[in-house]
XYZ file of C-alpha atoms in Angstrom:
390
model
C -1.001 21.058 3.112
C 2.283 22.915 3.105
C 4.928 20.245 2.589
C 8.086 22.185 3.448
C 8.312 20.879 6.984
C 10.856 18.291 8.050
C 9.479 17.393 11.487
C 9.040 13.743 12.388
C 5.358 13.950 13.254
C 2.612 14.831 10.790
C -0.440 15.113 12.994
C -0.426 17.165 16.167
C -3.912 17.200 17.628
C -7.364 15.728 17.096
C -10.160 18.252 16.928
C -13.292 16.103 16.529
C -14.509 12.771 17.764
C -15.492 9.555 16.050
C -19.037 9.065 14.845
C -21.357 6.362 13.492
C -21.212 5.117 9.926
C -23.020 4.370 6.717
C -19.796 2.705 5.536
C -19.877 -1.086 5.394
C -17.359 -1.324 8.166
C -18.018 -2.046 11.830
C -17.896 0.942 14.206
C -14.674 -0.562 15.577
C -12.238 -2.425 13.373
C -11.762 -5.796 15.049
C -8.725 -8.046 15.046
C -9.151 -11.188 12.988
C -6.942 -13.258 15.260
C -8.893 -15.789 17.333
C -6.679 -14.826 20.268
C -7.792 -11.202 20.136
C -11.312 -10.769 21.430
C -11.736 -7.043 20.719
C -9.985 -4.122 19.131
C -7.565 -2.807 21.762
C -7.936 0.592 23.313
C -5.039 2.547 24.758
C -6.085 1.459 28.227
C -5.879 -2.184 27.189
C -2.344 -2.119 25.868
C -0.935 -3.815 29.009
C -2.966 -6.930 28.121
C -1.025 -7.037 24.864
C 2.404 -7.196 26.445
C 4.835 -9.815 25.211
C 4.496 -13.391 26.283
C 7.364 -14.701 28.345
C 10.199 -15.705 26.061
C 10.200 -19.401 25.415
C 13.270 -21.535 25.033
C 14.114 -23.733 22.073
C 14.178 -23.304 18.323
C 11.234 -22.123 16.289
C 9.106 -24.585 14.413
C 11.248 -25.490 11.403
C 8.250 -26.137 9.160
C 6.941 -22.668 9.970
C 10.309 -21.139 9.061
C 10.424 -23.215 5.904
C 6.983 -22.100 4.790
C 7.943 -18.460 5.345
C 11.184 -18.961 3.407
C 9.261 -20.448 0.490
C 6.925 -17.442 0.553
C 9.902 -15.076 0.545
C 11.252 -16.713 -2.598
C 7.902 -16.829 -4.376
C 7.091 -13.194 -3.597
C 10.257 -11.803 -5.142
C 8.236 -11.428 -7.327
C 5.457 -14.086 -7.368
C 5.062 -15.444 -10.884
C 2.360 -17.751 -12.112
C 3.473 -21.273 -12.963
C 4.345 -21.365 -16.635
C 5.448 -24.052 -19.039
C 9.071 -25.025 -19.618
C 9.228 -23.208 -22.961
C 8.374 -19.888 -21.314
C 10.892 -20.458 -18.521
C 13.547 -21.180 -21.130
C 12.630 -18.027 -23.056
C 12.686 -16.012 -19.837
C 16.172 -17.283 -18.986
C 17.570 -16.047 -22.299
C 15.554 -12.847 -22.336
C 13.147 -13.860 -25.084
C 9.880 -13.752 -23.238
C 8.059 -11.139 -25.329
C 5.793 -13.751 -26.949
C 4.869 -15.275 -23.595
C 4.282 -11.838 -22.080
C 2.065 -10.882 -25.025
C 0.098 -14.103 -24.536
C -0.393 -13.270 -20.860
C -1.566 -9.786 -21.790
C -4.453 -11.288 -23.700
C -5.858 -11.899 -20.210
C -4.446 -8.720 -18.651
C -4.025 -6.282 -21.569
C -2.019 -3.088 -21.517
C -3.860 -0.098 -20.058
C -2.209 1.981 -22.784
C -3.497 -0.068 -25.711
C -6.844 -0.404 -23.896
C -7.048 3.275 -23.045
C -10.019 3.936 -25.334
C -11.953 1.111 -23.682
C -11.212 2.596 -20.253
C -12.246 6.113 -21.239
C -15.394 4.877 -22.987
C -16.422 3.366 -19.678
C -15.387 6.558 -17.885
C -17.693 8.806 -19.896
C -20.136 10.627 -17.635
C -18.326 9.182 -14.606
C -15.978 10.685 -12.049
C -12.625 8.908 -12.015
C -11.025 8.401 -8.598
C -7.380 7.435 -8.943
C -5.409 5.303 -6.467
C -1.659 4.901 -6.920
C 0.827 2.672 -5.142
C 4.272 4.255 -4.654
C 7.239 1.846 -4.793
C 7.424 0.094 -8.144
C 4.566 2.225 -9.497
C 5.576 5.874 -9.200
C 9.210 5.083 -8.460
C 11.443 2.285 -9.649
C 12.374 -0.448 -7.184
C 15.844 0.250 -5.764
C 18.151 -1.662 -3.432
C 17.905 0.895 -0.628
C 14.267 1.816 0.128
C 15.384 5.221 1.445
C 16.519 6.094 -2.099
C 13.250 5.278 -3.889
C 12.683 8.806 -5.145
C 10.217 9.574 -7.895
C 11.416 11.658 -10.817
C 10.421 15.291 -11.224
C 8.619 14.282 -14.427
C 6.565 11.710 -12.532
C 5.763 14.197 -9.772
C 4.545 16.652 -12.423
C 2.392 13.923 -13.997
C 0.815 13.101 -10.622
C 0.284 16.774 -9.817
C -1.416 17.343 -13.175
C -3.682 14.315 -12.918
C -4.762 15.435 -9.426
C -6.060 18.691 -10.943
C -8.751 16.705 -12.750
C -9.348 13.616 -10.601
C -9.453 12.883 -6.892
C -6.117 11.138 -6.356
C -4.722 9.074 -3.490
C -1.366 7.427 -2.816
C -1.772 4.020 -1.143
C 1.521 2.673 0.170
C 3.137 0.370 2.686
C 5.361 3.283 3.697
C 4.464 5.529 6.596
C 2.140 8.328 5.606
C 4.571 10.979 6.838
C 7.441 9.540 4.789
C 5.415 9.325 1.572
C 3.996 12.823 2.008
C 7.072 14.745 3.048
C 10.022 12.769 1.676
C 8.856 11.220 -1.578
C 5.672 12.651 -3.143
C 5.578 16.168 -1.647
C 2.120 17.055 -2.994
C -0.351 18.424 -0.468
C -3.431 18.212 -2.686
C -3.506 14.400 -2.623
C -4.963 11.896 -0.181
C -2.555 9.459 1.425
C -3.052 5.982 2.863
C 0.229 4.876 4.436
C 1.108 1.724 6.400
C -0.930 -0.390 3.966
C -3.970 1.815 4.505
C -3.755 2.002 8.309
C -2.716 5.691 8.290
C -5.023 7.831 6.141
C -4.851 11.601 5.804
C -5.741 14.255 3.260
C -7.372 17.601 2.594
C -10.682 18.358 4.281
C -13.593 18.638 1.861
C -15.355 21.927 2.514
C -18.985 21.749 3.546
C -18.761 17.953 3.945
C -19.337 16.190 7.243
C -17.323 13.259 8.582
C -20.104 12.359 10.984
C -20.933 9.150 9.105
C -17.392 7.760 9.155
C -16.342 5.684 12.192
C -13.069 6.742 13.752
C -12.479 9.569 11.288
C -11.355 12.865 12.794
C -10.334 16.301 11.632
C -6.817 17.016 12.851
C -4.214 19.729 12.590
C -1.017 18.970 10.684
C 2.374 20.594 11.173
C 1.655 23.850 9.362
C -1.692 24.346 11.104
C -3.830 23.102 8.206
C -6.864 20.916 8.775
C -6.695 17.359 7.460
C -8.839 14.276 7.809
C -7.220 11.509 9.809
C -8.139 7.850 10.091
C -5.883 5.356 11.893
C -7.652 2.032 12.549
C -4.533 0.489 14.129
C -3.460 3.379 16.356
C -3.780 1.295 19.515
C -0.952 -0.905 18.243
C 1.560 1.925 17.933
C 3.465 1.233 21.162
C 3.649 -2.438 20.325
C 4.921 -1.777 16.790
C 7.614 0.564 18.097
C 8.729 -2.055 20.592
C 8.909 -4.775 17.945
C 10.862 -2.511 15.620
C 13.536 -2.049 18.288
C 13.787 -5.793 18.850
C 13.980 -6.506 15.107
C 16.802 -4.016 14.647
C 18.706 -5.641 17.481
C 18.309 -9.275 16.396
C 19.100 -8.591 12.694
C 22.029 -6.217 13.180
C 24.601 -8.916 12.371
C 22.920 -9.995 9.105
C 24.584 -8.054 6.316
C 22.163 -6.169 4.088
C 19.070 -6.226 6.318
C 17.213 -2.909 6.540
C 14.545 -2.545 9.234
C 12.268 0.334 8.266
C 9.690 1.946 10.527
C 6.425 2.650 8.730
C 4.450 3.778 11.776
C 1.804 1.045 11.962
C 3.961 -1.627 10.397
C 7.642 -2.569 10.326
C 9.311 -3.478 7.023
C 12.236 -5.894 7.113
C 13.940 -5.512 3.720
C 16.171 -8.364 2.540
C 16.860 -7.166 -1.017
C 20.544 -6.638 -0.156
C 20.833 -9.881 1.838
C 22.643 -12.872 0.338
C 20.043 -15.562 -0.337
C 21.950 -18.043 1.825
C 21.195 -15.726 4.776
C 17.461 -15.500 4.139
C 16.761 -18.316 6.666
C 18.487 -16.188 9.314
C 16.145 -13.298 8.501
C 13.115 -15.584 8.779
C 14.297 -17.002 12.077
C 14.981 -13.569 13.582
C 11.562 -12.203 12.617
C 9.717 -15.256 13.924
C 11.834 -15.295 17.068
C 10.571 -11.803 17.915
C 6.957 -12.273 16.795
C 6.345 -15.515 18.658
C 5.809 -13.319 21.722
C 3.353 -10.993 19.930
C 0.183 -12.936 19.010
C -1.538 -9.786 17.746
C 1.019 -9.174 14.989
C 1.543 -11.034 11.730
C 4.072 -11.240 8.890
C 3.040 -10.628 5.284
C 5.231 -10.758 2.181
C 6.067 -8.134 -0.419
C 8.813 -7.739 -2.989
C 11.863 -8.811 -0.970
C 10.371 -7.434 2.210
C 8.699 -8.940 5.267
C 5.956 -6.717 6.655
C 5.135 -6.936 10.349
C 1.655 -5.570 10.936
C -1.324 -5.788 13.321
C -3.793 -8.598 12.827
C -6.838 -6.510 12.064
C -9.329 -6.716 9.250
C -7.793 -3.858 7.311
C -5.748 -3.606 4.106
C -5.327 -1.497 0.980
C -8.725 -2.608 -0.293
C -10.409 -1.398 2.885
C -8.517 1.893 2.558
C -9.893 2.321 -0.965
C -13.422 1.743 0.319
C -12.889 4.228 3.128
C -11.575 6.959 0.832
C -14.376 6.443 -1.664
C -16.832 6.801 1.205
C -15.188 9.971 2.466
C -15.165 11.445 -1.045
C -18.864 10.631 -1.351
C -18.175 8.163 -4.150
C -18.765 4.752 -2.566
C -22.421 4.253 -3.434
C -22.499 6.425 -6.529
C -23.060 4.836 -9.947
C -21.245 7.666 -11.705
C -17.817 6.825 -10.268
C -14.965 4.825 -11.798
C -12.178 3.960 -9.332
C -8.833 3.071 -10.950
C -6.098 1.499 -8.817
C -2.516 1.186 -10.134
C -0.047 -0.966 -8.174
C 2.713 -3.542 -8.518
C 2.809 -5.544 -5.274
C 0.836 -8.487 -3.900
C -0.494 -6.154 -1.165
C -2.252 -4.235 -3.962
C -4.220 -7.366 -4.821
C -6.639 -6.614 -1.961
C -7.604 -3.402 -3.759
C -7.736 -5.097 -7.176
C -10.058 -7.724 -5.717
C -12.414 -5.123 -4.238
C -12.783 -3.407 -7.610
C -13.050 -6.597 -9.642
C -15.588 -8.371 -7.445
C -17.633 -5.200 -7.077
C -17.482 -4.595 -10.844
C -17.042 -0.950 -9.991
C -13.576 -0.068 -11.320
C -10.283 -1.189 -12.802
C -7.160 -2.603 -11.216
C -3.969 -2.037 -13.205
C -0.966 -4.228 -12.339
C 2.505 -2.816 -12.959
C 4.736 -5.703 -14.025
C 7.148 -6.749 -16.762
C 6.497 -10.471 -16.262
C 3.297 -12.529 -16.047
C 1.750 -12.818 -12.578
C -1.423 -14.191 -11.105
C -3.567 -11.137 -10.408
C -7.038 -9.710 -9.791
C -6.161 -6.709 -11.954
C -7.956 -6.166 -15.263
C -5.186 -4.307 -17.091
C -1.408 -4.016 -16.867
C 1.486 -1.613 -17.397
C 5.106 -2.694 -17.705
C 6.867 -0.197 -15.424
C 6.711 3.315 -13.905
C 7.553 4.811 -17.297
C 4.312 3.398 -18.684
C 2.479 4.543 -15.551
C 3.613 8.086 -16.313
C 2.359 7.751 -19.905
C -0.989 6.515 -18.624
C -1.347 9.475 -16.249
C -0.526 11.892 -19.059
C -3.119 10.249 -21.299
C -5.760 10.668 -18.591
C -5.010 14.387 -18.369
C -5.061 14.792 -22.156
C -8.356 12.916 -22.403
C -9.962 14.978 -19.637
C -8.879 18.243 -21.238
C -10.503 17.187 -24.507
C -13.649 16.119 -22.645
C -14.022 19.503 -20.995
C -12.992 21.673 -23.935
């Protein structure tokens, strides 16, 4: 893909139709809400219109539970003893962190173990964006990756199939932040997947997968399991911007198939206002839900789809899902990445690597402290592969 364009839309037209599947996914991705009987089609959108606005305050216990989740997910730490908390408060938590890494060791110090397992296997690399390839910043629009990191990602993609899996919209990650056309992208928490077409490979076994034309006229694969929710998401985004406009610091970000309500710049005393505003809008949309990230509330469709499902889909498309000679590696920092870590851990088919500087409860096998260590890890993979093929 040529990534010089600045247009607002990535995909212009669909060229093929959906087909049946060998993937362990249903032909149609169904909502998991008991109120939603079937995955909506574009002709059914009117049945998903808002309920009539109800009067009265929201359920206070519901708001309180959401507020507690907001606090715990910024970031969510495991419960530790008082000695560790005291050490953390004065910045002396190295010993406690080292103890935690006995259970989730550094991917750098464990690199030989990883590569020993990777011998005679094809590594498929999945990378989160915010907090993994870029540092977390106050304004999400300024979360740019460094040129050095972009070079590291570009180099690793020369040797391994590589995908970016992010909560951001696919278009934003592709054209604004990463700017590498040779990668695969799963935006909107995996609900917006696109990437280069594999020559001489058929998509006929993948449900809902099409070949489409992107802005520069290049063919790309496209899979959007929540596309029928697009009108609804756009409507909710407009309402959320309106109801939060008087809360200082709130940023409502459109990510195509989800809406991100960032409260990183919001005074903590105003967090209840953010919760109330979001719930006030969503009470009329039973097919949408709120999930929690690092100081962000994510409004998304209630369908059985997440970053773990996106990993399975991409492995299937790459012809790697059922192969014994594949080692998927997923690197991410957020609780939304846990769905992918869990898929790899329970399937005993790959490694999850959590990016964190403090202990957390996780399904990952290894850890890295920050994006700087992620860059080192990517460079080590390239160096190892060069030696393997020399």
